[in-house]
Each structure stands twice: as C-alpha cells, then as structure tokens.
XYZ file of C-alpha atoms in Angstrom:
719
model
C 23.095 46.398 242.289
C 19.328 45.737 242.296
C 17.514 44.931 239.104
C 15.769 48.244 237.912
C 12.860 46.165 236.566
C 12.233 44.642 239.960
C 12.029 41.022 240.829
C 14.659 41.038 243.510
C 17.345 39.698 241.139
C 20.803 40.810 242.064
C 22.853 42.423 239.207
C 26.631 42.769 238.856
C 27.982 46.062 240.034
C 30.229 46.239 236.886
C 28.788 46.193 233.484
C 29.840 43.502 231.009
C 32.041 45.822 228.944
C 34.014 47.039 231.947
C 34.286 43.515 233.367
C 35.961 42.248 230.087
C 38.358 45.122 230.133
C 39.137 44.916 233.828
C 38.566 48.699 234.314
C 36.595 50.635 236.893
C 32.911 50.948 236.126
C 31.534 54.352 237.154
C 27.752 54.496 237.167
C 26.157 57.984 237.555
C 22.933 58.346 239.460
C 20.047 56.955 237.460
C 16.338 57.869 237.860
C 14.277 55.064 239.360
C 13.111 52.534 236.703
C 15.723 53.632 234.119
C 18.395 51.394 232.821
C 21.776 52.358 234.344
C 24.636 53.168 232.041
C 28.321 53.669 233.024
C 30.394 56.649 231.939
C 32.691 54.499 229.794
C 29.735 53.112 227.666
C 28.168 56.556 227.412
C 31.426 58.075 226.166
C 31.810 55.303 223.527
C 28.093 55.267 222.518
C 27.849 51.553 223.064
C 25.205 49.499 224.912
C 25.735 49.024 228.625
C 24.597 45.679 230.108
C 24.660 44.483 233.643
C 24.489 40.672 233.864
C 22.773 38.846 236.596
C 25.151 38.042 239.433
C 25.848 34.303 239.663
C 28.205 32.422 241.854
C 30.247 29.856 240.011
C 29.269 26.404 240.862
C 31.905 23.888 241.790
C 31.628 20.640 239.872
C 32.915 17.313 241.193
C 33.723 15.508 237.930
C 33.746 11.782 237.932
C 36.854 9.934 236.563
C 34.885 8.707 233.671
C 34.249 12.183 232.260
C 36.653 13.298 229.583
C 39.053 16.190 229.430
C 38.489 18.105 232.559
C 39.036 15.030 234.755
C 42.373 14.201 233.187
C 45.726 15.479 234.237
C 46.585 19.037 233.081
C 47.905 19.132 229.501
C 45.943 16.137 228.219
C 43.066 16.962 225.831
C 40.563 14.470 224.439
C 40.813 13.814 220.753
C 38.788 16.460 218.864
C 37.641 18.131 222.071
C 36.721 21.791 221.835
C 36.150 24.430 224.456
C 32.420 24.238 223.851
C 32.462 20.612 224.820
C 33.603 21.544 228.287
C 31.001 24.275 228.556
C 28.248 21.896 227.483
C 29.363 19.240 229.953
C 30.437 21.201 232.938
C 29.000 24.763 232.719
C 30.929 28.000 232.837
C 34.684 27.637 232.525
C 37.484 29.882 233.742
C 38.798 31.480 230.490
C 39.552 35.014 229.486
C 37.257 35.755 226.583
C 37.721 38.389 223.915
C 36.962 42.017 223.927
C 35.373 42.186 220.460
C 35.567 45.999 220.424
C 39.354 46.283 220.641
C 42.118 46.403 217.988
C 45.109 48.279 219.317
C 44.585 47.046 222.867
C 44.484 43.648 224.375
C 44.086 42.029 227.864
C 47.270 41.207 229.713
C 46.318 37.480 229.675
C 46.174 37.057 225.939
C 48.494 36.930 222.938
C 46.368 37.750 219.842
C 47.077 36.812 216.255
C 46.758 40.425 215.107
C 49.723 42.654 215.409
C 47.524 45.704 216.157
C 46.234 44.422 219.495
C 49.264 45.682 221.190
C 48.621 47.870 224.161
C 47.173 46.260 227.337
C 46.391 48.470 230.350
C 49.315 46.731 232.225
C 51.635 47.432 229.328
C 50.713 51.125 229.017
C 51.139 51.520 232.760
C 54.652 49.983 232.455
C 55.582 52.360 229.650
C 54.284 55.295 231.699
C 56.508 54.237 234.541
C 59.515 53.620 232.342
C 59.239 56.892 230.346
C 58.154 58.972 233.332
C 54.970 60.476 231.898
C 51.594 59.492 230.334
C 52.513 60.495 226.805
C 52.050 56.958 225.373
C 48.624 56.631 227.107
C 47.588 59.941 225.674
C 48.691 59.102 222.168
C 46.961 55.663 222.166
C 43.820 57.294 223.493
C 43.848 59.852 220.767
C 44.435 57.111 218.122
C 41.526 55.196 219.664
C 39.211 58.227 219.496
C 40.282 59.052 215.917
C 39.624 55.557 214.514
C 36.282 55.132 216.456
C 35.157 58.498 215.051
C 36.380 57.470 211.563
C 34.391 54.309 211.675
C 31.222 56.158 212.836
C 30.953 54.034 216.040
C 30.162 56.827 218.592
C 26.650 58.352 218.325
C 28.354 61.822 217.821
C 30.640 60.641 215.096
C 31.347 63.212 212.385
C 31.367 60.400 209.813
C 27.882 59.388 208.742
C 26.938 55.765 208.166
C 27.198 54.281 204.682
C 23.726 54.001 203.101
C 22.666 51.222 200.775
C 20.669 53.161 198.321
C 21.366 54.710 194.912
C 23.025 58.175 194.870
C 20.508 60.918 194.290
C 22.485 62.402 191.527
C 25.241 60.843 189.449
C 27.036 61.715 186.223
C 26.421 59.612 183.186
C 29.258 57.258 182.242
C 30.132 57.349 178.563
C 31.026 54.166 176.787
C 34.583 55.404 176.386
C 34.980 55.981 180.176
C 33.390 52.587 180.940
C 35.812 50.931 178.545
C 38.851 52.598 180.128
C 37.633 51.668 183.666
C 37.166 47.965 182.719
C 40.518 47.809 181.019
C 42.225 49.468 184.022
C 40.560 46.802 186.277
C 41.763 43.793 184.218
C 45.264 45.207 183.719
C 45.964 46.443 187.339
C 43.773 44.506 189.729
C 42.415 41.297 188.181
C 45.892 39.579 188.062
C 45.924 39.961 191.848
C 42.369 38.652 192.390
C 41.553 36.593 189.300
C 37.887 35.771 190.069
C 36.310 36.612 186.680
C 36.322 35.170 183.145
C 37.382 38.277 181.281
C 35.901 37.260 177.892
C 32.533 36.398 179.396
C 32.306 39.606 181.437
C 33.366 41.835 178.530
C 30.945 40.150 176.242
C 28.123 41.228 178.506
C 29.661 44.672 179.468
C 30.122 45.668 175.843
C 26.768 44.411 174.650
C 24.777 46.981 172.640
C 21.721 46.363 174.780
C 23.605 46.841 177.980
C 21.291 49.456 179.431
C 18.259 47.205 179.209
C 20.321 44.221 180.414
C 21.346 46.190 183.573
C 17.757 47.229 184.227
C 16.460 43.681 184.143
C 19.434 42.079 185.897
C 20.248 44.018 189.086
C 22.818 41.425 190.190
C 24.961 41.920 187.076
C 24.416 45.671 187.431
C 26.004 45.405 190.902
C 28.967 43.446 189.529
C 29.285 45.798 186.477
C 29.289 49.068 188.512
C 31.668 47.666 191.080
C 34.187 46.721 188.347
C 33.874 50.306 187.096
C 34.479 51.608 190.608
C 37.497 49.430 191.066
C 39.063 50.349 187.652
C 38.306 54.081 188.027
C 40.422 54.189 191.136
C 43.519 53.595 189.012
C 42.532 56.484 186.776
C 42.462 59.099 189.596
C 38.798 58.862 190.464
C 39.043 57.359 193.912
C 39.338 58.970 197.362
C 40.324 57.897 200.903
C 36.898 58.980 202.258
C 33.451 57.498 201.730
C 30.819 59.362 199.747
C 33.373 61.411 197.602
C 34.584 60.960 194.061
C 33.246 59.170 190.979
C 34.611 55.823 192.141
C 32.458 55.929 195.271
C 29.459 57.010 193.168
C 29.705 53.880 191.059
C 30.285 51.814 194.147
C 27.146 53.236 195.705
C 25.151 52.096 192.717
C 26.593 48.625 193.162
C 25.719 48.263 196.847
C 22.214 49.610 196.290
C 21.485 46.193 194.801
C 22.492 44.411 197.961
C 19.013 43.103 198.698
C 18.810 41.595 195.195
C 22.062 39.729 195.879
C 21.641 38.152 199.280
C 17.864 37.599 199.597
C 17.056 35.469 196.430
C 18.642 32.071 195.874
C 22.453 32.043 195.491
C 23.920 32.235 191.993
C 27.420 32.629 190.444
C 26.637 36.258 189.592
C 25.746 37.020 193.214
C 29.039 35.545 194.423
C 31.058 37.453 191.782
C 29.362 40.619 192.744
C 30.069 40.134 196.473
C 33.747 39.362 195.608
C 34.104 42.592 193.722
C 32.541 44.453 196.663
C 34.825 42.690 199.080
C 37.881 43.850 197.159
C 36.589 47.462 197.191
C 35.888 47.193 200.911
C 39.451 46.397 201.667
C 40.316 50.031 200.835
C 40.242 52.913 203.306
C 37.128 54.585 201.873
C 34.931 51.521 202.659
C 36.547 50.802 206.077
C 33.169 50.689 207.778
C 32.171 47.774 205.523
C 35.419 45.841 206.039
C 34.616 42.106 206.103
C 30.877 42.626 205.603
C 30.787 41.492 201.934
C 33.491 38.863 202.230
C 31.559 36.986 205.012
C 28.465 36.945 202.761
C 30.473 35.730 199.878
C 32.136 32.947 201.845
C 28.690 31.869 203.232
C 27.161 31.903 199.700
C 29.992 29.957 198.093
C 29.745 27.291 200.684
C 25.934 27.071 200.198
C 26.558 26.614 196.433
C 28.943 23.733 197.152
C 31.579 25.001 194.757
C 34.248 23.644 197.110
C 33.194 20.076 196.709
C 30.834 19.784 193.750
C 32.006 17.431 191.017
C 30.283 19.538 188.350
C 31.943 22.881 189.384
C 32.959 24.810 186.227
C 36.218 26.781 185.930
C 34.367 30.042 186.709
C 33.027 28.437 189.881
C 36.469 27.354 190.988
C 37.959 30.743 190.224
C 35.541 32.599 192.446
C 35.822 29.950 195.215
C 39.579 30.082 195.560
C 39.668 33.860 195.402
C 37.157 33.954 198.294
C 39.226 31.250 200.055
C 42.507 33.237 199.905
C 40.882 36.500 201.028
C 38.768 34.966 203.785
C 41.605 32.948 205.393
C 43.782 36.055 205.456
C 40.923 38.141 206.855
C 40.355 35.488 209.650
C 44.011 35.794 210.671
C 44.034 39.596 210.590
C 40.657 39.967 212.457
C 41.288 36.895 214.656
C 38.185 35.011 213.798
C 37.655 31.409 212.662
C 37.112 30.761 208.961
C 33.726 30.358 207.536
C 35.039 27.950 204.951
C 35.728 24.445 206.350
C 39.128 23.241 205.103
C 38.272 19.571 205.946
C 35.383 19.781 203.503
C 37.248 21.028 200.427
C 37.475 18.636 197.524
C 37.787 20.813 194.454
C 40.861 21.296 192.263
C 42.752 24.677 191.776
C 42.202 25.922 188.180
C 44.912 27.560 186.211
C 45.321 31.345 186.853
C 47.380 32.526 183.784
C 46.771 36.170 184.777
C 48.796 35.701 187.972
C 51.761 34.025 186.328
C 55.203 35.428 186.989
C 57.679 33.442 184.923
C 57.412 29.967 186.354
C 55.796 31.207 189.543
C 52.090 31.836 190.190
C 51.317 34.617 192.660
C 47.745 33.614 193.372
C 48.419 29.957 194.032
C 51.090 31.028 196.487
C 48.471 33.219 198.258
C 46.147 30.215 198.518
C 48.931 28.203 200.080
C 49.744 30.706 202.734
C 45.970 31.124 203.373
C 45.907 27.456 204.258
C 48.918 27.839 206.486
C 47.307 30.730 208.370
C 44.152 28.671 208.839
C 46.105 26.013 210.465
C 47.876 28.504 212.699
C 44.725 30.069 213.906
C 42.901 26.924 214.540
C 45.749 25.299 216.430
C 47.232 28.253 218.240
C 44.825 31.260 218.331
C 41.331 29.883 218.680
C 39.520 29.630 221.995
C 39.917 25.845 221.938
C 43.603 26.189 221.387
C 43.770 27.433 225.102
C 43.162 23.752 226.173
C 46.546 22.762 224.876
C 49.580 22.521 227.035
C 52.536 24.923 226.684
C 54.771 22.124 225.356
C 52.133 21.175 222.723
C 51.874 24.810 221.496
C 55.611 25.158 221.351
C 55.859 22.036 219.255
C 53.058 23.385 216.951
C 54.999 26.644 216.524
C 58.035 24.747 215.354
C 56.019 22.729 212.921
C 54.228 25.800 211.317
C 57.604 27.574 211.169
C 58.823 24.661 208.981
C 55.737 24.943 206.739
C 56.219 28.656 206.399
C 59.901 28.195 205.507
C 59.034 25.491 202.941
C 56.450 27.871 201.405
C 58.926 30.727 201.367
C 61.592 28.704 199.660
C 59.020 27.799 196.930
C 59.045 31.498 195.779
C 61.723 32.707 193.358
C 64.758 34.213 195.134
C 64.296 37.681 193.540
C 60.840 38.154 195.066
C 61.136 35.863 198.143
C 59.921 37.266 201.448
C 62.619 37.726 204.126
C 64.494 40.753 202.945
C 63.420 44.164 201.598
C 66.132 43.812 198.944
C 64.168 40.873 197.491
C 61.362 42.868 195.951
C 60.559 43.621 192.297
C 61.657 47.127 191.413
C 59.888 49.292 188.831
C 57.247 46.638 188.405
C 53.744 47.260 187.011
C 51.023 47.949 189.675
C 49.582 44.464 189.513
C 52.957 42.858 190.175
C 53.805 45.391 192.929
C 50.509 44.729 194.730
C 50.843 40.936 194.460
C 54.351 41.120 195.831
C 53.193 43.286 198.693
C 50.459 40.696 199.498
C 52.907 37.911 199.451
C 55.472 39.616 201.636
C 53.103 41.149 204.112
C 51.073 37.968 204.603
C 54.311 36.240 205.482
C 55.505 38.995 207.852
C 52.184 39.253 209.625
C 52.192 35.526 210.279
C 55.769 35.636 211.586
C 54.905 38.519 213.978
C 51.873 36.560 215.294
C 53.961 33.427 215.812
C 56.851 35.213 217.500
C 54.759 37.204 219.919
C 53.118 33.906 220.960
C 56.480 32.237 221.153
C 57.763 34.991 223.490
C 54.702 34.380 225.758
C 55.343 30.575 225.760
C 59.035 31.044 226.447
C 58.643 34.021 228.784
C 61.158 32.415 231.239
C 63.904 33.355 228.792
C 66.365 31.229 226.763
C 67.678 30.961 223.295
C 64.148 30.502 221.790
C 62.896 33.687 223.360
C 65.966 35.578 222.167
C 65.543 34.263 218.589
C 61.990 35.378 218.511
C 62.984 38.878 219.655
C 65.627 39.125 216.984
C 63.180 37.914 214.357
C 60.541 40.291 215.486
C 62.964 43.240 215.173
C 64.131 42.048 211.677
C 60.576 41.584 210.556
C 59.448 45.018 211.708
C 62.424 46.584 210.036
C 61.768 44.853 206.724
C 58.105 45.964 206.755
C 59.102 49.655 207.288
C 61.691 49.374 204.614
C 59.064 48.031 202.192
C 56.855 51.107 202.738
C 58.898 52.831 199.959
C 57.273 50.440 197.555
C 53.745 51.258 198.731
C 51.882 53.723 196.466
C 49.863 55.803 198.850
C 46.662 55.642 196.865
C 42.958 54.933 197.628
C 43.071 51.500 195.872
C 45.715 50.091 198.087
C 44.275 47.650 200.762
C 44.331 48.908 204.327
C 46.164 45.926 205.477
C 49.103 46.901 203.275
C 48.677 50.677 203.498
C 48.430 50.929 207.313
C 47.787 47.848 209.415
C 51.196 46.056 209.123
C 53.246 49.298 208.990
C 51.500 50.364 212.253
C 52.286 46.965 213.779
C 55.977 47.360 212.797
C 56.111 50.781 214.387
C 54.671 49.386 217.590
C 57.369 46.653 217.761
C 60.341 48.968 217.028
C 58.930 51.570 219.555
C 58.946 48.864 222.214
C 62.396 47.757 221.368
C 63.835 51.252 221.500
C 62.193 52.060 224.810
C 63.268 48.801 226.461
C 66.720 48.718 224.868
C 68.067 52.343 224.760
C 71.716 51.099 224.916
C 71.424 48.220 222.429
C 73.773 48.520 219.437
C 70.752 48.381 217.098
C 68.657 51.127 218.791
C 70.024 53.928 216.567
C 69.063 51.991 213.425
C 65.659 51.264 214.801
C 65.197 54.989 215.566
C 66.163 55.816 211.966
C 63.569 53.387 210.717
C 61.035 54.949 213.043
C 61.834 58.277 211.456
C 61.188 56.731 208.004
C 57.895 55.324 209.190
C 56.970 58.752 210.698
C 57.603 60.348 207.227
C 55.525 57.605 205.538
C 52.558 58.212 207.868
C 52.831 62.009 207.530
C 52.636 61.675 203.750
C 49.691 59.286 204.214
C 47.960 61.982 206.277
C 48.475 64.622 203.649
C 47.450 62.346 200.772
C 44.271 61.301 202.519
C 43.306 64.763 203.524
C 43.753 63.735 207.192
C 41.079 60.988 206.965
C 43.901 58.648 208.068
C 45.789 59.028 211.364
C 48.946 60.166 209.693
C 49.653 62.922 212.169
C 49.256 60.739 215.183
C 51.501 57.824 214.332
C 54.722 59.964 214.197
C 54.288 60.755 217.925
C 55.519 57.310 218.736
C 58.786 58.132 216.921
C 58.931 61.422 218.826
C 58.480 59.694 222.186
C 61.097 57.076 221.483
C 63.680 59.527 220.206
C 63.163 61.935 223.179
C 63.466 59.032 225.649
C 66.533 57.635 223.745
C 68.435 60.942 223.865
C 67.508 61.583 227.515
C 69.028 58.158 228.460
C 72.190 58.804 226.418
C 72.615 62.246 228.034
C 72.181 60.904 231.517
C 74.613 58.001 230.897
C 77.191 60.462 229.504
C 76.747 62.672 232.542
C 77.135 59.822 235.007
C 80.159 58.420 233.074
C 81.865 61.773 233.133
C 81.337 62.151 236.836
C 82.689 58.640 237.513
C 85.783 59.421 235.398
C 86.338 62.728 237.187
C 85.926 61.132 240.580
C 88.380 58.418 239.646
C 91.042 60.940 238.517
C 90.676 63.334 241.407
C 92.764 62.543 244.478
C 90.637 61.850 247.599
C 90.548 64.619 250.152
C 90.064 62.182 252.957
C 91.142 58.618 252.819
C 88.601 57.685 255.462
C 85.713 59.156 253.390
C 83.676 56.408 251.740
C 82.691 56.905 248.080
C 79.201 58.130 247.725
C 76.824 56.521 245.158
C 76.148 58.445 241.936
C 72.485 59.390 241.638
C 70.818 59.842 238.292
C 69.776 63.394 237.820
C 66.743 64.604 235.848
C 67.804 66.353 232.654
C 66.608 69.861 232.162
C 66.858 70.212 228.479
C 67.397 73.790 227.274
C 64.707 75.152 225.071
C 62.179 72.359 225.695
C 59.518 71.917 228.286
C 59.947 69.604 231.173
C 58.039 66.383 230.445
C 58.554 64.667 233.745
C 55.222 64.771 235.499
C 54.889 65.467 239.148
C 52.389 62.770 239.593
C 53.717 59.993 241.864
C 51.937 57.437 239.588
C 54.518 58.209 236.781
C 57.795 58.615 238.581
C 60.434 57.836 236.155
C 62.509 54.678 236.530
C 66.316 55.205 236.861
C 67.546 55.629 233.331
C 71.131 54.587 233.987
C 71.708 50.800 234.393
C 72.957 50.054 237.901
C 75.839 47.821 238.770
C 73.816 45.537 240.891
C 75.040 41.990 240.706
C 72.976 40.403 243.442
C 70.756 37.866 241.703
C 68.044 38.346 244.302
C 67.801 41.992 243.469
C 67.646 41.234 239.761
C 64.763 38.855 240.342
C 62.900 41.328 242.433
C 63.265 43.891 239.664
C 61.689 41.448 237.158
C 64.975 41.058 235.228
C 65.115 37.998 232.966
C 68.740 38.329 231.981
C 71.823 39.247 233.913
C 72.648 42.140 231.567
C 69.459 43.873 232.064
C 70.638 45.850 235.086
C 74.365 45.743 234.585
C 76.779 47.581 232.467
C 76.482 45.007 229.684
C 73.415 46.463 228.177
C 74.784 46.959 224.720
C 75.138 43.306 223.783
C 73.032 41.429 221.338
C 70.604 40.547 224.167
C 67.165 42.271 223.616
C 64.570 43.051 226.284
C 61.019 42.761 225.068
C 57.944 42.949 227.312
C 55.648 39.943 227.557
C 52.364 39.596 229.569
C 52.946 38.631 233.220
C 49.365 38.578 234.647
C 48.115 35.047 234.080
C 45.193 34.079 236.264
C 43.222 31.912 233.780
C 42.601 28.225 234.153
C 44.917 27.047 231.374
C 48.680 27.578 231.032
C 48.047 30.490 228.693
C 45.006 32.137 227.159
C 44.857 33.178 223.569
C 42.330 33.611 220.831
C 41.362 37.229 221.223
C 39.246 38.729 218.504
C 39.512 42.033 216.720
C 37.953 43.716 213.794
C 38.947 46.976 212.033
C 35.329 48.040 212.239
C 35.493 48.056 216.082
C 38.735 49.415 217.476
C 40.172 49.980 220.846
C 36.967 49.888 222.999
C 38.523 50.258 226.420
C 39.667 53.325 228.356
C 42.628 54.214 230.381
C 42.293 55.355 233.971
C 42.232 59.205 234.221
C 45.381 60.969 235.338
C 48.781 61.784 234.127
C 50.229 64.806 232.373
C 50.826 64.898 228.667
C 54.319 65.496 227.494
C 53.279 67.844 224.606
C 50.000 69.542 223.787
C 48.328 69.121 220.430
C 49.144 72.766 219.571
C 52.819 72.197 220.245
C 52.854 69.029 218.144
C 50.927 70.603 215.256
C 53.406 73.413 215.185
C 56.219 71.071 214.094
C 55.042 67.530 213.732
C 58.157 66.386 211.812
C 60.598 67.595 214.452
C 62.203 64.343 215.544
C 65.622 65.753 216.523
C 66.520 65.788 220.292
C 65.739 68.812 222.255
C 68.170 71.689 222.386
C 71.160 70.755 224.461
C 70.699 67.080 224.074
C 71.838 66.750 220.503
C 74.963 68.800 221.228
C 76.181 66.772 224.121
C 79.375 64.676 223.833
C 78.729 61.255 224.978
C 81.449 59.559 227.079
C 83.879 57.308 225.241
C 82.378 54.206 226.894
C 78.925 55.262 225.734
C 79.954 55.858 222.187
C 81.770 52.542 222.058
C 78.714 50.740 223.338
C 76.449 52.176 220.781
C 78.767 51.303 217.857
C 79.008 47.786 219.167
C 82.717 47.893 220.109
C-alpha cells in the first residue's frame, strides 16, 4: 500500500489492529489523499493505522553480548524484555491486544479469566458443535459490552461528563447523616481508608456549607462518601446518570481538576480512593481503573510508602490503595504502579476489619502481594524470556505461597469450598468474605490455565490443573447465592468471576460430554443461567443477563444430542449382536453416527462445510498413530473409556513466537473484545426464538424422553 501522503513510503497492507488480531483486513476504496480505514475499525469506531512496512533486520550478536547470545532458557540477572529491544532492535514476540477482554490470541495465556475465546478456539468449538452458535453469542456479547462502555461512535450510552449536575435535590442533614452512617457500617470495614472521627468532625460541622465551598477537595470526598452510603439505602442504580447516588457522585467528580492539578495532599488521595471504590460498581464501568491509577500515582509521589514521618491516616490510605491496585493489575493484566521493592512502611491496625482473631483487610494486602509476584514473574512481557521449566517451578512456589496464605484464614471462612462461607452475615462481612474468596479463585484460575499451557503434553500435573479448574469454577458458581445483586457490589464479584466460571464449565461440558461430572456441571450452568437472568432483570437489562444463559443452552443441547446418539448407536450394536447373521460370509458393516432430527425443534446443523459436525460418538480406534493424527492427548479420548476421571480441556496449540511460550496479554473492562470473527455460519437460534423462552434449558422434545442404553447410563453414573 502506498502512503496516501506521498513520499514513496511503502505501508503495510494490513492495519495495526488487524495485524495484532491476525484477521483479514478489508479496506474499501478510499478517495485519493484520504486516510484509508478498514471495515473492522469502521465498525468498532476505533482509529485505523497502517504502519510503515519494514523488513526485520537480522542481527549477528557477538558472544560478549548478554541474553540473546546465550543458550535458550538462560536469562541475564535482572534482564527485562526492553533490554533486548534497546540492544538488538525489534524482537519476535506476540504483544497484547489492549482492546480485548473476552478474546485472546492463540499464542497467549492471560492472567484474566475473561480473555477466553481466541479465533482458533471459537473455530474449534464451531467444528465440534456443528454450528456457529458460540461465535454468534460471543459476538453479541462483544457488541453489547462495547455499546455499554460507549466505545463505538454510535453507542447509545453517552460518555460520563465531569461537571456538576444541572439540577439536584438538596440533601437534608438527616439524610446526610444516614448516608454517612451507612457507609461506615457497611463499606468502610471492607476498605478502611478513613479516620472516622476526623471525617465526621468535618462532615457534621455547623459551618459545613461554607467549608465545602472553600475546600473543593473535601467537597469531592464528602459527596462521594454520601454517594457510596446512599447505595445501601436504595438510592443507587446499575446505570450511569440515574438515581440520587449518581447525582452525588457527579458532584464529587466535578471537582476532579481541583484534585489532580494542584500539589498532592492527603485529602486528594482520600477523595480519589472514595471515587475508585465507587467506580468498581457497574454504573461507573466506563471509569473503571481511572481514579485508582491516579490515586496510586499520587500516593507514590507523596512517599507514604517509605516516609518515616507517615501518620496513621497516611498509612491507612496507602495500604487500601495497595490492596486495590494490586488486585486491579491482576484482573486487568497490567503491571502495578506501586513498586513493591520500594515499600518500607508498616501496616497500621485496622480494627474495623477485625473478625475475631482474623483481620480481613490484612489478608487482602497479603494476597495483593502474592498476585503482584505472580504477575511479574509469570504474566508480564519480560516473563516470556523465561524457560518453560523455570515457569513451572515458579508456579509450584506460588501455589505453596497461596496455600500458606489460605491456611492462615479461619477454617469457617477459608477459601476452597462454598460451604466455608459466613451465613447470614452483615453486608460488610459478606462483601469482605467474597473479596477474599474471589481473589483466591481468580488467582487459581490464572495459574492453572498457565499450567495447562506449560504442561500441554499431558501428564499428572495437567490433569490436576484441569480438576482444580473444574472445582474452582463450581465453587464460584455455588457462591453466587451469597451475592446480593445490588448496584454497590463490585463488578469483579458481581459478574467478572462468575462469567469466567461459566466459560470454564461450558468448555468442560462440550469437550467431555460423557464424563461422570458433566451432569453436575450442567446443573451448575443452569444455576449460573438463573443468576445472570436475575441480574439482567435487576439491572433493567443494562447488564448482559440475557446473553450469558445462552452458553448453558448450547452446552445442554449438545450434551443431550450426544447422549441420544450414543444411546442410538448402543442399541443398534446390541440388536446386531443378538440377531443371527443372514450370511456368514457377510462382513459386519461399521455403524455410522446419524444426525438427530429432534421433534419439535429446528435443525441446528448448518449446511456450511465450514461447520460440519465432528462425530459425536467416540470411536473404537486403538491405533496410536490415528489418535495422534486426531490431536488426542490421552488414549481414552477416542475410545469407549470416555467416562473416567480423565478430563479433556483445550489449550493453545499455535505457537510461533520466539520464546517457548508467550504470555502477558493485557485487558481492561473499559475496552472489551476488540476483534471480529470471520463472516459466515448459521445461527442455531434467532434472537426472537431465544427471547420467547430464555429460561428453557431442557432438551428438545424427543431428546429428554429417550431411554439411554444401559452402558450409557452406567457410564454417566460413574459405574
């Protein structure tokens, strides 16, 4: 492609966005002199850039140079990826698609459980199921979230302004007192960043109005505390711009310029922390991470992390920012702003977070440090320089750290089982327990997905990771019964980790339809579907509650179709064995799997050759060469022994990067999917059909009534 600005510079034929996603870049005809834009970037409403075409130079590195001249697997002490770039120029590495959340390249294992569907993986699911339903659902989920975040130019959700509301109701002193008390009772024990006596002395001052007028920073903190507390009294919503809580929050963020432009102060940091807590909720999803990054930068500038003269209120706000920012980095797959190696301050007492002899918040700080170690050593760009053996050893070490941390928590509230959770606890205890449990499960999911990648050749370690993934996903879904679907619940707890758990169980059911645990996994997917359906109703459809249950519908439909076909084939084999042969010289003909035509339901098998359904019934092939050709990693994958404890779970297989494995992909809830699927394929069910009965997860007519063969029933019951 020629440079439209002239100069004879040759441009790449594929834009930067499409090159990162490895998808086809279609550029419509562009008038002479105009900047070309591909159809993908036009649809997404994102900038479209075509980089200058450069041939990669081949460097002959002398033996005296570090790192790149050494044998593979050896890395210089303290060497980072940027060191290689500075010394030797461009490197072969798969970089991140910063505009993706639910999708990820095939060559990467991200730290976030949402980055789940690569193009290769979706194509594999299409082939296995026999249609493009998964592709269609993921695409709809992509479009919904992008629209919800206001990313496309034509989004129906307007951007969040940073000015005071035009009209707002006056808050009486009684209402303000109620909001402040609600905050300190329900939320402050989870995020204890304020000195309550000091704040209330200012908030209840008789000259408060004049003080707020002359001190815009405290006004921001004051109104944000009111906004947070009012959510617990029914004044919050799931949507931005609605409700009294948002009105108060709008007043708070209107002082943003007074907070970040002048010199840093403790009041500015406190105001940013309060805004960060509010922005973790669904109504402020567009601002997720914005205030927290400013707070982390400011607290480092103020030296609270290593100043000998730091006061208790300085230490309080620092450690709250630390705990939130470390978790945010792991969730969004970005390095922390706060340098752990430069921290020298003590942890002050947090009596608000005390649970008998256990302190919730100190435990959150501890797992924040563990996740920081995990991201730096396993999921950063520089971690891709490490050998596979080194990363496997690191995973074992951090598992030991996580287990030691888990054992430090009282047994009745210890992560690891849904039964170990406080029942009928006050909101602050319930929210703190969910933070503890979900932080642990999210970390386990990230480690085990990476472990599966590193141990993709199979073995006991890979099988242990699959079993642990299944157990963790089940526990997360079981814990959704303790989640109060309210606007004040953080998005990570309300939706992010439950969505990740659904993705895991969905994969397990699709790839293991005859496993003894598949029925239980389907039941839990039903529970998750009900949870998300309630979320959609409670949020007035501002959350994708009607889309997530479709994963359950796809899994259940595929499961019953496979069971029916197995029962049919088993019955035919049994009849053939009992019937006397008509001709002894006639050879037995192979049984061919037949497509199920379910009564009362549309045929979902597409006629497109791209999505021809794989044989649903496991063959009896025993030739190891054939098993390898099929990509089978375990002998039972294509034999009759498919109901054992062995689990199939897909791992990336396209690795063409320089290092043994490439990780460190980045994601942010403000910028979701960001890559498109190739056109084509037929949807299994239209939107109108799904909307007519979104909670119908029973098998189609004729399938639920079939009587499975004795062997099939025995297999499913684990006998």
